[in-house]
Coordinates of C-alpha atoms and ligand atoms in Angstrom, one line a residue:
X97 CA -74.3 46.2 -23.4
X98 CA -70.6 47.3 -24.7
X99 CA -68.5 44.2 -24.5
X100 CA -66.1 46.2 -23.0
X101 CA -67.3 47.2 -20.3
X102 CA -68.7 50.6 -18.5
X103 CA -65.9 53.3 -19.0
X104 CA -64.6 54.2 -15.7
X105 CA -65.2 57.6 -15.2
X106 CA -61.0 58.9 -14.6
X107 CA -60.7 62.0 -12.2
X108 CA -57.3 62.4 -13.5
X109 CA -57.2 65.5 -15.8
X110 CA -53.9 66.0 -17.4
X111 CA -52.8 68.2 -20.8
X112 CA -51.8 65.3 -23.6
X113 CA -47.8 66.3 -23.0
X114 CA -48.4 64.4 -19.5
X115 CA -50.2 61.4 -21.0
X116 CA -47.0 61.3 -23.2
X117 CA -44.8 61.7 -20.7
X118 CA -42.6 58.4 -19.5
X119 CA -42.7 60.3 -16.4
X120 CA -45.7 59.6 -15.5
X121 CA -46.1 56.4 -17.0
X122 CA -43.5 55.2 -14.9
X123 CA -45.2 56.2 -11.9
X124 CA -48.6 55.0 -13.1
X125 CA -47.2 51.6 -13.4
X126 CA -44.8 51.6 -9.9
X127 CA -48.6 52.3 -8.4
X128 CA -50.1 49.3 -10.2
X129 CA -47.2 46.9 -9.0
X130 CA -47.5 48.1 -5.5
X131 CA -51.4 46.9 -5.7
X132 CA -50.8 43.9 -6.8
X133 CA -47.4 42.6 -5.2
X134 CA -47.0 44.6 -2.5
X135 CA -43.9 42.4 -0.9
X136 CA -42.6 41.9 -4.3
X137 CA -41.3 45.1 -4.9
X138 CA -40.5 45.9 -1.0
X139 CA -38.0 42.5 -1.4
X140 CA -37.2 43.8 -5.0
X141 CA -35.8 46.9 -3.4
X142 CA -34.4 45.4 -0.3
X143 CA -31.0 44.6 0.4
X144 CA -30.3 41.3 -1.3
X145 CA -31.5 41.8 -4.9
X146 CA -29.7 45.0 -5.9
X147 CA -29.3 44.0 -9.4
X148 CA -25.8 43.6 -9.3
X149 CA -24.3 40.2 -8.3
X150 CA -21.7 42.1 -5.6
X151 CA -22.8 39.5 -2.5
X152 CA -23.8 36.6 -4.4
X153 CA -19.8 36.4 -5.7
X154 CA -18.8 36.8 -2.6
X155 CA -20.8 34.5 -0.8
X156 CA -20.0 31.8 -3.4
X157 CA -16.1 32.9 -2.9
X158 CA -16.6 32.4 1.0
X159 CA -18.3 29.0 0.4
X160 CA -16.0 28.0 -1.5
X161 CA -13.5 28.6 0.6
X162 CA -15.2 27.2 3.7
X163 CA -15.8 24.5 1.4
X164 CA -12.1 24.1 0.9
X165 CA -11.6 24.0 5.0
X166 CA -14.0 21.8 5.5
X167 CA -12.7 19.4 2.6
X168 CA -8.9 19.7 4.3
X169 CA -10.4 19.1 8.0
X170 CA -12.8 16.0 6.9
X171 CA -9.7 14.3 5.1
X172 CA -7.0 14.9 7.9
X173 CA -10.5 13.2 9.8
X174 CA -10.4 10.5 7.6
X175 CA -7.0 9.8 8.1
X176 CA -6.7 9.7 11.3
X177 CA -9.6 6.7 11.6
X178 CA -7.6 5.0 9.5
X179 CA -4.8 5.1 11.0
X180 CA -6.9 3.8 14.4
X181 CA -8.7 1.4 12.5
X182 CA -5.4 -0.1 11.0
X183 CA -2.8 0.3 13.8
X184 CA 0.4 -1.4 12.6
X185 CA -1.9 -4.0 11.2
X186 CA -0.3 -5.2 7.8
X187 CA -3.4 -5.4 6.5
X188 CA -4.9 -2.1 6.3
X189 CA -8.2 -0.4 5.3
X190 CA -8.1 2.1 2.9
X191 CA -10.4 5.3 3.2
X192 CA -8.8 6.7 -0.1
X193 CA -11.6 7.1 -2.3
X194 CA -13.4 8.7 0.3
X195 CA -11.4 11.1 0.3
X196 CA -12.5 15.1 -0.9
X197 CA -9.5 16.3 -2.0
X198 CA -7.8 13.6 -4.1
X199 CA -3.9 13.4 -3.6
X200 CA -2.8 11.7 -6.8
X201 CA -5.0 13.8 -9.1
X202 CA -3.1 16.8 -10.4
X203 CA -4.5 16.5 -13.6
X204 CA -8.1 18.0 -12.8
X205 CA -8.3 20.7 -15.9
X206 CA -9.2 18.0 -18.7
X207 CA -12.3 18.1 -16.8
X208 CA -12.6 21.4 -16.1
X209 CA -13.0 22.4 -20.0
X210 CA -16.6 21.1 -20.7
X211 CA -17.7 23.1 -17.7
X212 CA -16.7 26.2 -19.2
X213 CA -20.0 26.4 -21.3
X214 CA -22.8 27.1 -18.8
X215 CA -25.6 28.7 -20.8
X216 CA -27.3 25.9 -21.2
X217 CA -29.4 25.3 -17.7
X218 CA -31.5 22.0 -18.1
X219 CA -33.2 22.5 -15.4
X220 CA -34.5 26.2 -16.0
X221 CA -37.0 25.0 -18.2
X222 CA -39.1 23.5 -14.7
X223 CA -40.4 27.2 -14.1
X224 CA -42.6 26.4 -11.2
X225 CA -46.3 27.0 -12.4
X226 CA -47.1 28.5 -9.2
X227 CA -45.4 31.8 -10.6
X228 CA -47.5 34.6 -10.4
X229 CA -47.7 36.4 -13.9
X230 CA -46.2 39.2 -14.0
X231 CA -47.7 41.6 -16.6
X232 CA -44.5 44.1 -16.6
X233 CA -40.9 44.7 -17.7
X234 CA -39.0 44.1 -14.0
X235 CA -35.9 46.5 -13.2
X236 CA -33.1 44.7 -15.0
X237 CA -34.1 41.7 -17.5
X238 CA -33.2 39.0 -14.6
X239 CA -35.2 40.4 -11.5
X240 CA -37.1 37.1 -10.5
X241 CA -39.5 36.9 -7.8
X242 CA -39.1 36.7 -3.9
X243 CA -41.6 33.6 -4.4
X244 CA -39.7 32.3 -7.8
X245 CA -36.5 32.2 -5.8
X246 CA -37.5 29.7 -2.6
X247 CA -39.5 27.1 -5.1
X248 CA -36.3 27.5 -7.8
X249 CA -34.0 26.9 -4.7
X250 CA -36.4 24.4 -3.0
X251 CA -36.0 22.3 -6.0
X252 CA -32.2 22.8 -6.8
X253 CA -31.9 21.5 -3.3
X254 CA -33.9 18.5 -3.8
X255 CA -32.4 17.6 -7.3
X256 CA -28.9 17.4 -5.3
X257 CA -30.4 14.0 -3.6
X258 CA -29.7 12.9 -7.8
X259 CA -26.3 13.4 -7.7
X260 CA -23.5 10.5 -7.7
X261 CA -24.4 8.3 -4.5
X262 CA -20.5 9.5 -2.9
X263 CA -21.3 12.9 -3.5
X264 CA -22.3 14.1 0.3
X265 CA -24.7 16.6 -0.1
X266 CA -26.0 17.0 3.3
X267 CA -29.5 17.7 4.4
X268 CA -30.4 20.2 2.5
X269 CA -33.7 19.8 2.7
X270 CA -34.0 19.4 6.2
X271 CA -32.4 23.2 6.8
X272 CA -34.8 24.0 3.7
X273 CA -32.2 25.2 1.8
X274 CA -32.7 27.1 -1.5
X275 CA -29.9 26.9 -4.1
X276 CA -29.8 29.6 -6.7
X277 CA -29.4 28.1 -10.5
X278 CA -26.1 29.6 -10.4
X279 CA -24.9 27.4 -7.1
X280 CA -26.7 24.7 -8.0
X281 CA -24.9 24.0 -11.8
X282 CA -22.0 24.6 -10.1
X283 CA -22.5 22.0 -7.9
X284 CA -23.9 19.8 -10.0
X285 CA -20.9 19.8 -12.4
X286 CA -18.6 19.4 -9.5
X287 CA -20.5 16.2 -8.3
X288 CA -20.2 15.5 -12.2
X289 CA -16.6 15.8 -12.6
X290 CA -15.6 14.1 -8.9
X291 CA -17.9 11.2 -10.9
X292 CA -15.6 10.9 -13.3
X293 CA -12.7 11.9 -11.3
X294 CA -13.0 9.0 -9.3
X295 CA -14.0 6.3 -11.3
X296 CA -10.5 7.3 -13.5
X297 CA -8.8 7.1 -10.4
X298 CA -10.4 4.0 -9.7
X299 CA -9.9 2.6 -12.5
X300 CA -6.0 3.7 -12.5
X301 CA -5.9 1.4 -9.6
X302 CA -7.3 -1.3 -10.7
X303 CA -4.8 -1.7 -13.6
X304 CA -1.8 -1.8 -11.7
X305 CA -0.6 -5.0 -10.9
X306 CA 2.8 -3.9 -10.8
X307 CA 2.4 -3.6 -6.8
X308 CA -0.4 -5.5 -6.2
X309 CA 1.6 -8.0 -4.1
X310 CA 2.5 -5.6 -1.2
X311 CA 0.3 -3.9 1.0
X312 CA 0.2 -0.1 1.1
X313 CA 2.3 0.2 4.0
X314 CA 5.3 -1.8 2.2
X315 CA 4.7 0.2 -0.7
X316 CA 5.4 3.3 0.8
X317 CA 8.4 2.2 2.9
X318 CA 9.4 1.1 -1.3
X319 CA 8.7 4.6 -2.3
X320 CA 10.6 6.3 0.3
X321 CA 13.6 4.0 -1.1
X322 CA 13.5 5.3 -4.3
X323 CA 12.1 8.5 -3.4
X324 CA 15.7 9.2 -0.9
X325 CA 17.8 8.2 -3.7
X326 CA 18.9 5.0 -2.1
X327 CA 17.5 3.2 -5.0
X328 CA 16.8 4.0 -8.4
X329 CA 13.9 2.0 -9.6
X330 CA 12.5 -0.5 -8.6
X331 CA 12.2 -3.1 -11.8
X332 CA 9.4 -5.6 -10.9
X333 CA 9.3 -8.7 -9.1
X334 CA 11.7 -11.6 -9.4
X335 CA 9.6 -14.4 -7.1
X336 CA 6.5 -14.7 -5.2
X337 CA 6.9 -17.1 -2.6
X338 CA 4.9 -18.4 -0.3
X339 CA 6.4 -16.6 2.7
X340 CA 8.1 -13.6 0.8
X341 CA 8.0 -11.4 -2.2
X342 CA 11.6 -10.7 -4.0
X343 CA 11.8 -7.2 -6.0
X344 CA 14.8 -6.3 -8.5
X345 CA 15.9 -3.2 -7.9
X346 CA 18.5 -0.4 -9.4
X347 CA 20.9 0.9 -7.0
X348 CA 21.2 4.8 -6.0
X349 CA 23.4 6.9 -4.5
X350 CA 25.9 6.2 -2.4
X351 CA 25.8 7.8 1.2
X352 CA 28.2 9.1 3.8
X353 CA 28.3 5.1 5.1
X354 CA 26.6 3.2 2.4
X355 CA 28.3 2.1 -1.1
X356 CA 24.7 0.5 -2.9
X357 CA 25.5 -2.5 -5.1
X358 CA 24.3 -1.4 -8.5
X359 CA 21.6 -3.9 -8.7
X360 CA 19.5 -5.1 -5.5
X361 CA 17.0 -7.9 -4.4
X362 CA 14.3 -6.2 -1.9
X363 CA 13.0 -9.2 -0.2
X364 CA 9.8 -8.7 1.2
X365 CA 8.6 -10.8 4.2
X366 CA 5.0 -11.5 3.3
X367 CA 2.7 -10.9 6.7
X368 CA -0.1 -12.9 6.8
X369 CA -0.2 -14.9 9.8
X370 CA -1.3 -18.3 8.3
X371 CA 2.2 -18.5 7.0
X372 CA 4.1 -18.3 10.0
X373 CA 2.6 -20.7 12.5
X374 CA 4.5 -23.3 10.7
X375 CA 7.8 -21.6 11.4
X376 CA 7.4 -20.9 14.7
X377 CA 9.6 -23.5 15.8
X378 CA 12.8 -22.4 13.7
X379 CA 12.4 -18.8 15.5
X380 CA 10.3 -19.5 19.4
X381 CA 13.3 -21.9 20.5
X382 CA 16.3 -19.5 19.0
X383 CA 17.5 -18.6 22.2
X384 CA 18.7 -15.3 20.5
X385 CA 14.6 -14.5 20.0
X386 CA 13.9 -16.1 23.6
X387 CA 12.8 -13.3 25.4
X388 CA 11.6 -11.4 22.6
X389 CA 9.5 -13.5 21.1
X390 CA 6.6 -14.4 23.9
X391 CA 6.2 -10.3 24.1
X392 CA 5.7 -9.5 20.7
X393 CA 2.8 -10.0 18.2
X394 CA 2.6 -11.0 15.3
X395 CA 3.6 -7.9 12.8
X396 CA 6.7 -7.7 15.0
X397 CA 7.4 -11.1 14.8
X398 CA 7.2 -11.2 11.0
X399 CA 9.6 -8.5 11.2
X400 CA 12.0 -10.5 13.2
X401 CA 12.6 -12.6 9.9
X402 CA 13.5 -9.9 7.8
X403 CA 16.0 -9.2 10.9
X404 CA 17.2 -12.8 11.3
X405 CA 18.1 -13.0 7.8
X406 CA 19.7 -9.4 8.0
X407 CA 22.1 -11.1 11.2
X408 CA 22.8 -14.3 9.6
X409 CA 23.9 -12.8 6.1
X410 CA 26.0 -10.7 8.0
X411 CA 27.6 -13.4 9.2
X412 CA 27.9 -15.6 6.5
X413 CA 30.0 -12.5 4.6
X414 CA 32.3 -12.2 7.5
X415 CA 33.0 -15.9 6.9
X416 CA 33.3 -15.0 3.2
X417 CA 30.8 -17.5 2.2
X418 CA 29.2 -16.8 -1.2
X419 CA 25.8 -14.8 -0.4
X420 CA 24.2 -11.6 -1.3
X421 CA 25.4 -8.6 0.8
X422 CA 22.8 -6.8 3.2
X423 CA 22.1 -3.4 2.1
X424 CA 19.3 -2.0 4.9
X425 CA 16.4 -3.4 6.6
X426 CA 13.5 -1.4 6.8
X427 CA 11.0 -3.6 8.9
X428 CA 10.3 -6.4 7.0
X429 CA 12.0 -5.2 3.8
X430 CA 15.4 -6.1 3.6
X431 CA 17.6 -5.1 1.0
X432 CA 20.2 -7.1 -0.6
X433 CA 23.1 -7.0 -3.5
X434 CA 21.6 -9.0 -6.0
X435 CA 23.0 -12.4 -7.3
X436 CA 22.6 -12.2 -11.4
X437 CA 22.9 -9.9 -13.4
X438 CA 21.0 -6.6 -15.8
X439 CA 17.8 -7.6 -14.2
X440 CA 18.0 -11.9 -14.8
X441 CA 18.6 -13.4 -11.1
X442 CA 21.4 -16.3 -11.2
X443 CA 19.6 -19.6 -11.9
X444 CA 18.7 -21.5 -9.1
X445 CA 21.2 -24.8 -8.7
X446 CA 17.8 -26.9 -9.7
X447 CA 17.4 -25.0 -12.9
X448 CA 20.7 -24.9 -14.1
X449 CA 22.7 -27.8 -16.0
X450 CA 26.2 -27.6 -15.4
X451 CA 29.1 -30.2 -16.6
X452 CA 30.2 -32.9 -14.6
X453 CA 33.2 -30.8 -13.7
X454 CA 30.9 -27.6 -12.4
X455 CA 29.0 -30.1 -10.6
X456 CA 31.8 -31.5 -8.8
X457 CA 33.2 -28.2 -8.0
X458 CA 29.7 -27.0 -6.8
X459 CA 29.3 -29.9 -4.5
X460 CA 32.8 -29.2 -3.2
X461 CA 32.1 -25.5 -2.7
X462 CA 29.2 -26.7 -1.0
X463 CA 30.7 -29.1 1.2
X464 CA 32.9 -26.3 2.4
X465 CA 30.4 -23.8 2.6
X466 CA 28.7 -25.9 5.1
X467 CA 31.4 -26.2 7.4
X468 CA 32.1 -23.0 7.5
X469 CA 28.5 -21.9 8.2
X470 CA 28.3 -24.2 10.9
X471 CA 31.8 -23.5 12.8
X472 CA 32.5 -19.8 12.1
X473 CA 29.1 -18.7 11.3
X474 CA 27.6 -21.1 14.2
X475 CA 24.3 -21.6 11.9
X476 CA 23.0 -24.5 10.4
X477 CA 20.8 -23.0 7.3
X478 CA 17.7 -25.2 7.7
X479 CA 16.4 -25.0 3.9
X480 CA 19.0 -25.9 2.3
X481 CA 18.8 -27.7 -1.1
X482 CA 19.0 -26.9 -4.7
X483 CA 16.5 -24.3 -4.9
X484 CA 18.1 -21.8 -2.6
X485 CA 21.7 -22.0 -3.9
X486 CA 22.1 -19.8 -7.0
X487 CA 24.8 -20.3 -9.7
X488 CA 26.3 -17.4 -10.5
X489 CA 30.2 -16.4 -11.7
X490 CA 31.1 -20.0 -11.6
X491 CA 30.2 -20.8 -7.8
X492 CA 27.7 -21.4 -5.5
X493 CA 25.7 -18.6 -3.6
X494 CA 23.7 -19.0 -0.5
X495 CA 20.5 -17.6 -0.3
X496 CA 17.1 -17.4 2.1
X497 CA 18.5 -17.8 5.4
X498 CA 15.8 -16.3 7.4
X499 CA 14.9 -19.8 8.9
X500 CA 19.3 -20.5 9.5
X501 CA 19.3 -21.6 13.2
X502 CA 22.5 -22.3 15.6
X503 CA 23.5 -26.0 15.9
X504 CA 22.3 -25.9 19.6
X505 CA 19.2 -24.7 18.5
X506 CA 16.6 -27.5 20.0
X507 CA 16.2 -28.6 16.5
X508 CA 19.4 -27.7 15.1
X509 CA 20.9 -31.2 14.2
X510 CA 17.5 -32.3 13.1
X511 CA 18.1 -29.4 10.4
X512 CA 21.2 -30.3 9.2
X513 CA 20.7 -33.7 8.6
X514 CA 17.9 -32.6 6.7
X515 CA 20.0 -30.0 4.8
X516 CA 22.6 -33.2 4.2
X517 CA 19.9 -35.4 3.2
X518 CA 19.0 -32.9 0.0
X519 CA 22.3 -32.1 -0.6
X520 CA 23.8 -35.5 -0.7
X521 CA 20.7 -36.8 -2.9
X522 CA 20.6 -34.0 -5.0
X523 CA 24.8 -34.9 -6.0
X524 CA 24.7 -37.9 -6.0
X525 CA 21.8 -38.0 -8.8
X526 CA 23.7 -35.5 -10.5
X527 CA 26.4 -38.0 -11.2
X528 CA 29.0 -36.9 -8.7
X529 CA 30.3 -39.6 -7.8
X530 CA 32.2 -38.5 -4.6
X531 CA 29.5 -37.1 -2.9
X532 CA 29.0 -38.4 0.8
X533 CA 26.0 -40.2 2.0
X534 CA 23.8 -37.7 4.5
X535 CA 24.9 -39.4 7.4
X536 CA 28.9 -39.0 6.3
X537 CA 28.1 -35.5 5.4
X538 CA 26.1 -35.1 8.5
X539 CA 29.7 -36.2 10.6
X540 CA 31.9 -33.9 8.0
X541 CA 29.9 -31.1 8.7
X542 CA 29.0 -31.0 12.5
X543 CA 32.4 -32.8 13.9
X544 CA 30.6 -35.6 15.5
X545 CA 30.8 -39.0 14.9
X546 CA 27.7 -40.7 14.8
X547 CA 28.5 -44.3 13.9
X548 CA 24.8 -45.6 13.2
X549 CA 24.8 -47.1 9.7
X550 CA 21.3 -46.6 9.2
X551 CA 18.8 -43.3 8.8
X552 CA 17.2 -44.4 11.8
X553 CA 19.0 -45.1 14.3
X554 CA 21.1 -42.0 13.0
X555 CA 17.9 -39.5 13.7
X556 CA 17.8 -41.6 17.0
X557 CA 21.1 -40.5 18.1
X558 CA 20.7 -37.2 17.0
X559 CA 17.5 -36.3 19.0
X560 CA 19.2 -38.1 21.5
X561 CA 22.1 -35.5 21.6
X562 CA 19.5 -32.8 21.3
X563 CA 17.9 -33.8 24.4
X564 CA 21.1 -33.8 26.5
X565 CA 21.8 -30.4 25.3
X566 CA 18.2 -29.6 26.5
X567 CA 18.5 -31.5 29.9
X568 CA 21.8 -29.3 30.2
X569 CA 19.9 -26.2 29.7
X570 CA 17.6 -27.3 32.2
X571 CA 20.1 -28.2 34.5
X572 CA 23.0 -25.3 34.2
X573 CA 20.6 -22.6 32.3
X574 CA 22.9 -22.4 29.6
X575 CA 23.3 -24.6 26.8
X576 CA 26.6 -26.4 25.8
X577 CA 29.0 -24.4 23.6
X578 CA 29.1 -26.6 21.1
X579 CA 28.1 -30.6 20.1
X580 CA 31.8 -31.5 19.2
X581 CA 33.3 -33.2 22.4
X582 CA 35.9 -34.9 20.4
X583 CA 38.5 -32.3 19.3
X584 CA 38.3 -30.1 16.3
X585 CA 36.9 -32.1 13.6
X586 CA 38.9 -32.1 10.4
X587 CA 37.5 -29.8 7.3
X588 CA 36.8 -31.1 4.4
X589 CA 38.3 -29.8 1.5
X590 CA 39.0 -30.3 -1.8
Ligands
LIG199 P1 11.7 -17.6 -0.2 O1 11.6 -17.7 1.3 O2 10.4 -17.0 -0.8 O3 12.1 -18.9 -0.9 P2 14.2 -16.6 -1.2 O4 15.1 -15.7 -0.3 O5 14.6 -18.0 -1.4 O6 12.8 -16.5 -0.5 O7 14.0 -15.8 -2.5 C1 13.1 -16.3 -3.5 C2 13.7 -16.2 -4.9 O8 14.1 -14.9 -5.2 C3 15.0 -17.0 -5.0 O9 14.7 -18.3 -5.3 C4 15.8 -16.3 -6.0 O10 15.4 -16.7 -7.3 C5 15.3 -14.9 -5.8 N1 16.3 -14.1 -5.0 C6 16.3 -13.9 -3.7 N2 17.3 -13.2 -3.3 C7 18.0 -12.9 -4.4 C8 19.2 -12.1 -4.6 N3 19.9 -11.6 -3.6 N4 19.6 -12.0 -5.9 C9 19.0 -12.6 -6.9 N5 17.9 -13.3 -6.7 C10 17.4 -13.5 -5.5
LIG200 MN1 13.8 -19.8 -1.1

């Protein structure tokens, strides 16, 4: 038997010139291919694979732009839970990284350039097996099959599940969607570079301290400072206290009603709650806060601070005590002149040594400054002591009077003796020799003439006094003008 096989007996008779002829070889083998894969060439010649790459660029145009809608509607999404989740909470959530379109990053072509080269395809090499051979030369050298196509795109879809965890790829699987090698690298360089984007970004956050001790929300009310020309940087931070942040600041621009001090103190009140239970007493019986403060909640409150200390160094520079001048508050950012100078604050009164002369003259300036705060000001400050006076231009200034009370304030004599107490201790360890005892600074001060001769009976007889105020509030629903019964009491001076 002839190993190869029986000649078929051909009932084709044609001259040699037709063998020859690519004519009919052409037709011979468009026969063949219609035996064999008879949907194959149907799909080949159907609308979709025309050899040209006409609808595929649009499509990818049109997804990319639907991609780009969908990108813009999902953030303003985003935002808006955010916004519900975080309310006027000082505390807020952040939904940043989750964000598609990344706000801070303008600087997205470094990343584009090693995309650029796209010949390489990693993944064509996993041809699926189930392939039919094709023994022919297909109409253009990229014509792939009908069958190639869904197991190529099956697979592209299921490789997506590999990209970054953040990367949202959807169910693709579950609409049995079939990626093209062309989509799919394109996607998967995307997912590649919003990788990297993102960890840069993340990583740009995590090294800046600079304003790690505000919130977001206080940042931005910072930003819109500088950014309306009000100020002109903002330096760094001078003092983080327990109760407030204090930023150093360049002055701006001048407007129609404002002249800004050429270097300011931003004092930020810090809001966490913890802090503030303690000083609810100084601000729940201010009767100026009275029927404010049982309404509002805490955030507001917080804010009422920032106010307080706006109103009581307002009215400390009408009285032309030494103090640092209010430039705007903006919720619970108030802006001040600041005391010191090319970015040193003054020295606090603690930190500074000064000659026996300077400290005379301080506790003098003092002495008077106290008087005046408490008869034309009508505040007692209620923290006052060596570490919120600042030295500066060879006096004394007043700071951090956010807690400053009036005298009839429930507590308000308590206060001052308090304030006399440090003031009077802290002089007369500094050597001044004429400095009062608390309880004689206590009378020079307020006007009244509490005679007790101890610390004991003195508080005594000034919770005493307190208490009568009260029972006259009580009694009349308005409190007494003023403690001083007696006259006007004599100020001190030099
Ligand atoms: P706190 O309630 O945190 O004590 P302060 O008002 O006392 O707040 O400010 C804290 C520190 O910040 C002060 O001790 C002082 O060193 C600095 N500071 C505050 N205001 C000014 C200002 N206007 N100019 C210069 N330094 C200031
Ligand atoms: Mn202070």
């Amino acid at each position: 038997q002839c190993p190869w096989g029986a000649p078929s007996t051909t009932s084709i008779s044609c001259s040699l010139a037709d063998v020859m002829s690519e004519q009919l070889a052409k037709e011979l083998q468009l026969e063949e291919e219609n035996a064999a894969f008879p949907e194959v060439v149907a799909a080949a010649e159907g609308p979709f694979i025309t050899g040209e790459n006409i609808d595929t660029s649009s499509d990818l145009m049109l997804a990319q732009m639907l991609q780009m809608e969908f990108d813009r509607e999902y953030d303003a999404q985003l935002r808006r839970e955010e916004k519900k989740i975080n309310g006027d909470s000082k505390v807020s959530i952040s939904f940043e990284n989750y964000r598609k379109v990344h706000p801070y990053d303008s600087d997205s072509s470094e990343d584009e350039v090693d995309w650029q080269d796209t010949r390489h395809d990693p993944y064509r090499a996993d041809k699926p097996t189930t392939t039919p051979r094709r023994g022919f030369i297909g109409k253009g050298k990229d014509i792939t099959t009908k069958h190639d196509e869904v197991v190529c795109g099956r697979k592209n879809t299921a490789r997506m599940e590999n990209f970054a965890p953040e990367f949202q790829v959807g169910d693709g699987i579950g609409m049995d969607l079939k990626l093209s090698n062309q989509v799919f690298n394109a996607l998967k360089q995307h997912a590649y570079s919003e990788e990297r984007r993102s960890a840069r970004l993340h990583e740009k956050k995590e090294h800046s301290t600079a304003e790690k001790a505000v919130d977001p929300k206080t940042r931005l009310l910072l930003y819109k400072m500088v950014n309306s020309g009000m100020l002109e940087t903002i330096t760094g931070c001078i003092s983080t206290g327990k109760e407030s942040v204090v930023f150093h600041a360049y002055g701006g621009n001048a407007t129609e009603d404002k002249v800004i001090p050429p270097e300011c103190a931003i004092k930020v009140f810090k809001t966490t709650l913890n802090e503030f239970k303690n000083r609810d007493k100084y601000i729940k019986d201010d009767y100026r806060f009275k029927d404010r403060f049982s309404k509002l909640n805490p955030r507001k409150i917080i804010r009422m601070w920032a106010e307080k200390e706006m109103h009581n160094l307002t009215r400390m520079q009408n009285a032309g005590i030494p103090c640092p001048q209010v430039v705007i508050l903006k919720k619970h950012v108030l802006v001040m002149s600041f005391i010191g100078q090319d970015q040193v604050p003054a020295p606090k009164l603690k930190d500074v040594t000064l000659s026996s002369e300077d400290m005379k003259k301080a506790y003098y300036q003092i002495l008077n400054m106290m008087q005046q705060l408490y008869r034309e000001c009508n505040l007692v400050h209620a923290d006052l002591s060596e570490y919120n006076m600042l030295w500066h231009d060879g006096k004394v200034w007043l700071i951090d009077v956010s807690q400053s009370v009036e005298p009839t304030h429930p507590h308000g004599l308590e206060f001052l003796f308090r304030d006399c107490r440090n003031v009077s201790q802290f002089f007369q360890k500094g050597g001044v020799a004429e400095a009062l005892n608390e309880r004689e600074l206590f009378n020079a001060v307020s006007g009244l003439n509490i005679t007790a001769d101890n610390e004991v009976d003195f508080q005594a007889e000034i919770e005493a006094l307190e208490k009568m105020n009260e029972d006259h509030v009580q009694n009349h629903g308005k409190k007494l003008s003023t403690f001083s019964s007696d006259g006007d009491p004599p100020i001190y001076d030099e």
